[in-house]
Amino acid sequence: MTQKRANAKSRTTERTQARGELTRDRILAAAVEAFAEKGYQAASTRDVAQRAKIDQGLLTYHFPNKDDLWKSAAERIFGAFDRRMEELLVELDHEDPKKRAREFVREFVRFSAANPEFFRFMVDEGNLDDDRSKWLVDTYLKKRFETMKERGIVRAAGYKVSQAPHVFYSLMGAVQLIFAVAPNCKRLTGLDPAKPKAIEAHAEFVAHLIVP
């Protein structure tokens, strides 16, 4: 094979890989949306394929079964959250503990506003005692809980370690619920929580509520 042909083949392979990555990304975005909206049991791979605007066979090529698709969707949204929080902890490493904890809460609010599926996804599995729930806890939630307890809000705000479970779940609800039920909030109160000013107001309120 000449160098010219080798280069052409390499470019073709790169384009194919890029298309595959784009397709996979579309599938995962659709899967997060479907699982958050309908839950694992009600959501189907056919529904995900329709949302991603691809053939069912192409979805199966990338994700052979529903469990694999669900885990990959969970990794997409929970992984994004973990990466952002780890970045933030590094950025604020030398700040006053209370200031760092409040900024953690603010950023959590901003992430939840941009990703309302995050809360719905967790709630759907949170009321079940199955393998998926165990995987979610062991892979993502346990680490985040320990970080909050040892390096974050619990110590910074002066809570007792024994209060950590109450702090954790109070934080989850206070931060995320308003975005998960945004249409309800808008009808009930007239406030659109998706507006930038509303997001920042909520971030400031919850930061001082959880870290007084």
Short mmCIF file of C-alpha atoms in Angstrom, two decimals:
data_model
loop_
_atom_site.label_atom_id
_atom_site.label_comp_id
_atom_site.label_asym_id
_atom_site.label_seq_id
_atom_site.Cartn_x
_atom_site.Cartn_y
_atom_site.Cartn_z
CA MET A 1 0.00 0.00 0.00
CA THR A 2 1.36 3.40 -0.99
CA GLN A 3 1.67 6.19 1.58
CA LYS A 4 -1.07 8.11 -0.23
CA ARG A 5 -3.50 5.18 0.08
CA ALA A 6 -2.49 4.62 3.70
CA ASN A 7 -3.20 8.26 4.51
CA ALA A 8 -6.57 8.10 2.75
CA LYS A 9 -7.49 4.94 4.67
CA SER A 10 -6.46 6.58 7.93
CA ARG A 11 -8.63 9.62 7.22
CA THR A 12 -11.58 7.37 6.36
CA THR A 13 -11.13 5.46 9.62
CA GLU A 14 -10.98 8.70 11.60
CA ARG A 15 -14.18 9.97 9.96
CA THR A 16 -15.92 6.67 10.69
CA GLN A 17 -14.82 6.80 14.33
CA ALA A 18 -15.95 10.41 14.63
CA ARG A 19 -19.39 9.53 13.22
CA GLY A 20 -19.59 6.62 15.64
CA GLU A 21 -18.78 8.86 18.59
CA LEU A 22 -21.39 11.41 17.50
CA THR A 23 -24.00 8.68 17.14
CA ARG A 24 -23.13 7.27 20.56
CA ASP A 25 -23.40 10.74 22.07
CA ARG A 26 -26.84 11.27 20.51
CA ILE A 27 -28.00 7.92 21.84
CA LEU A 28 -26.80 8.69 25.37
CA ALA A 29 -28.42 12.13 25.37
CA ALA A 30 -31.70 10.53 24.31
CA ALA A 31 -31.29 7.74 26.87
CA VAL A 32 -30.76 10.16 29.76
CA GLU A 33 -33.89 12.01 28.68
CA ALA A 34 -35.97 8.84 28.33
CA PHE A 35 -34.88 7.18 31.58
CA ALA A 36 -35.31 10.43 33.52
CA GLU A 37 -38.77 11.00 32.06
CA LYS A 38 -40.17 7.45 32.16
CA GLY A 39 -37.95 5.46 34.50
CA TYR A 40 -36.07 2.29 33.64
CA GLN A 41 -39.08 -0.02 33.47
CA ALA A 42 -41.24 2.17 31.21
CA ALA A 43 -38.50 3.47 28.92
CA SER A 44 -37.65 1.25 25.96
CA THR A 45 -34.68 1.06 23.64
CA ARG A 46 -37.09 1.67 20.77
CA ASP A 47 -38.15 4.94 22.41
CA VAL A 48 -34.50 5.94 22.83
CA ALA A 49 -33.77 5.15 19.18
CA GLN A 50 -36.72 7.29 18.08
CA ARG A 51 -35.58 10.20 20.24
CA ALA A 52 -32.06 9.89 18.83
CA LYS A 53 -33.51 9.64 15.30
CA ILE A 54 -31.63 6.44 14.47
CA ASP A 55 -32.54 2.87 13.54
CA GLN A 56 -33.03 0.36 16.35
CA GLY A 57 -30.27 -1.79 14.88
CA LEU A 58 -27.74 1.04 15.14
CA LEU A 59 -28.60 1.54 18.80
CA THR A 60 -28.14 -2.18 19.46
CA TYR A 61 -24.77 -2.04 17.70
CA HIS A 62 -23.54 0.53 20.23
CA PHE A 63 -25.47 -0.79 23.26
CA PRO A 64 -26.35 -4.51 23.07
CA ASN A 65 -28.94 -4.41 25.86
CA LYS A 66 -31.04 -2.07 27.97
CA ASP A 67 -28.94 -2.48 31.12
CA ASP A 68 -25.80 -1.48 29.25
CA LEU A 69 -27.58 1.55 27.84
CA TRP A 70 -28.88 2.57 31.28
CA LYS A 71 -25.43 2.32 32.89
CA SER A 72 -23.85 4.33 30.11
CA ALA A 73 -26.56 6.99 30.46
CA ALA A 74 -25.97 7.11 34.21
CA GLU A 75 -22.22 7.42 33.65
CA ARG A 76 -22.83 10.32 31.29
CA ILE A 77 -24.75 12.48 33.74
CA PHE A 78 -23.29 11.37 37.08
CA GLY A 79 -19.79 11.35 35.64
CA ALA A 80 -20.23 14.92 34.40
CA PHE A 81 -21.35 15.98 37.87
CA ASP A 82 -18.43 14.23 39.58
CA ARG A 83 -15.88 15.78 37.23
CA ARG A 84 -17.24 19.27 37.81
CA MET A 85 -17.28 18.88 41.59
CA GLU A 86 -13.73 17.51 41.63
CA GLU A 87 -12.57 20.46 39.53
CA LEU A 88 -14.29 22.83 41.94
CA LEU A 89 -12.68 21.25 45.00
CA VAL A 90 -9.27 21.77 43.39
CA GLU A 91 -10.10 25.36 42.41
CA LEU A 92 -11.24 26.21 45.94
CA ASP A 93 -8.70 24.12 47.83
CA HIS A 94 -7.13 27.11 49.62
CA GLU A 95 -10.37 28.95 50.36
CA ASP A 96 -12.01 29.23 53.76
CA PRO A 97 -13.95 25.95 54.40
CA LYS A 98 -17.30 27.69 54.78
CA LYS A 99 -16.78 29.74 51.61
CA ARG A 100 -15.74 26.58 49.75
CA ALA A 101 -18.82 24.71 50.97
CA ARG A 102 -21.17 27.50 49.88
CA GLU A 103 -19.60 27.67 46.44
CA PHE A 104 -19.97 23.89 46.15
CA VAL A 105 -23.71 24.30 46.80
CA ARG A 106 -23.98 27.15 44.29
CA GLU A 107 -22.28 25.10 41.59
CA PHE A 108 -24.47 22.12 42.42
CA VAL A 109 -27.50 24.36 41.85
CA ARG A 110 -26.15 25.55 38.51
CA PHE A 111 -25.43 21.99 37.38
CA SER A 112 -28.91 20.84 38.42
CA ALA A 113 -30.53 23.73 36.56
CA ALA A 114 -28.65 22.76 33.39
CA ASN A 115 -29.36 19.04 33.94
CA PRO A 116 -32.82 18.58 35.52
CA GLU A 117 -32.68 14.92 34.46
CA PHE A 118 -30.03 14.38 37.15
CA PHE A 119 -32.55 14.49 40.00
CA ARG A 120 -35.26 12.53 38.17
CA PHE A 121 -32.74 9.85 37.26
CA MET A 122 -31.67 9.46 40.88
CA VAL A 123 -35.20 9.49 42.30
CA ASP A 124 -36.36 6.80 39.87
CA GLU A 125 -33.72 4.38 41.15
CA GLY A 126 -33.60 5.71 44.69
CA ASN A 127 -36.90 4.14 45.74
CA LEU A 128 -35.85 0.68 44.52
CA ASP A 129 -33.62 -1.90 46.15
CA ASP A 130 -32.20 -3.59 43.07
CA ASP A 131 -28.92 -4.10 41.24
CA ARG A 132 -29.14 -0.77 39.42
CA SER A 133 -29.71 1.15 42.64
CA LYS A 134 -26.79 -0.68 44.28
CA TRP A 135 -24.56 0.08 41.30
CA LEU A 136 -25.51 3.77 41.39
CA VAL A 137 -24.77 4.04 45.11
CA ASP A 138 -21.50 2.10 44.94
CA THR A 139 -20.23 3.80 41.79
CA TYR A 140 -21.23 7.43 42.38
CA LEU A 141 -23.33 8.36 45.40
CA LYS A 142 -21.19 6.79 48.12
CA LYS A 143 -18.11 8.68 46.97
CA ARG A 144 -20.01 11.97 46.84
CA PHE A 145 -21.51 11.37 50.28
CA GLU A 146 -18.08 10.68 51.80
CA THR A 147 -16.61 13.77 50.13
CA MET A 148 -19.39 15.94 51.52
CA LYS A 149 -18.89 14.45 54.98
CA GLU A 150 -15.10 14.60 55.15
CA ARG A 151 -14.09 17.52 52.91
CA GLY A 152 -17.21 19.55 52.37
CA ILE A 153 -20.39 20.80 53.87
CA VAL A 154 -20.76 18.74 57.05
CA ARG A 155 -17.55 19.88 58.71
CA ALA A 156 -17.52 23.37 57.18
CA ALA A 157 -21.04 24.17 58.40
CA GLY A 158 -20.44 22.74 61.86
CA TYR A 159 -22.80 19.79 61.60
CA LYS A 160 -22.14 16.60 63.54
CA VAL A 161 -20.92 13.66 61.48
CA SER A 162 -24.00 11.75 62.67
CA GLN A 163 -26.12 14.39 60.91
CA ALA A 164 -24.47 13.75 57.53
CA PRO A 165 -27.37 11.66 56.10
CA HIS A 166 -29.84 14.44 56.94
CA VAL A 167 -27.57 17.09 55.45
CA PHE A 168 -27.02 15.04 52.29
CA TYR A 169 -30.67 14.41 51.50
CA SER A 170 -31.74 17.90 52.57
CA LEU A 171 -29.17 19.22 50.11
CA MET A 172 -30.40 16.95 47.31
CA GLY A 173 -33.98 18.12 47.68
CA ALA A 174 -33.26 21.79 48.32
CA VAL A 175 -30.95 22.07 45.33
CA GLN A 176 -32.70 19.97 42.71
CA LEU A 177 -36.43 19.69 43.24
CA ILE A 178 -37.29 23.16 41.90
CA PHE A 179 -35.67 22.31 38.54
CA ALA A 180 -37.07 18.79 38.34
CA VAL A 181 -40.63 20.17 38.67
CA ALA A 182 -40.05 23.47 36.85
CA PRO A 183 -43.46 23.61 35.07
CA ASN A 184 -45.22 23.06 38.40
CA CYS A 185 -43.14 25.79 40.05
CA LYS A 186 -43.91 28.25 37.28
CA ARG A 187 -47.67 27.60 37.43
CA LEU A 188 -47.79 27.72 41.23
CA THR A 189 -45.52 30.69 41.95
CA GLY A 190 -45.02 32.52 38.68
CA LEU A 191 -41.27 31.94 38.98
CA ASP A 192 -39.50 30.32 36.04
CA PRO A 193 -36.58 28.49 37.70
CA ALA A 194 -34.82 28.09 34.36
CA LYS A 195 -34.15 31.84 34.10
CA PRO A 196 -30.53 32.82 34.89
CA LYS A 197 -31.54 35.27 37.64
CA ALA A 198 -33.77 32.65 39.27
CA ILE A 199 -30.95 30.09 39.15
CA GLU A 200 -28.50 32.44 40.85
CA ALA A 201 -31.09 33.51 43.43
CA HIS A 202 -31.79 29.86 44.24
CA ALA A 203 -28.06 29.11 44.40
CA GLU A 204 -27.51 31.91 46.91
CA PHE A 205 -30.55 30.96 48.99
CA VAL A 206 -29.67 27.27 49.26
CA ALA A 207 -25.98 27.99 49.89
CA HIS A 208 -26.87 30.01 53.00
CA LEU A 209 -29.67 27.63 53.98
CA ILE A 210 -27.40 24.58 54.06
CA VAL A 211 -24.24 26.40 55.17
CA PRO A 212 -25.50 29.09 57.58
#
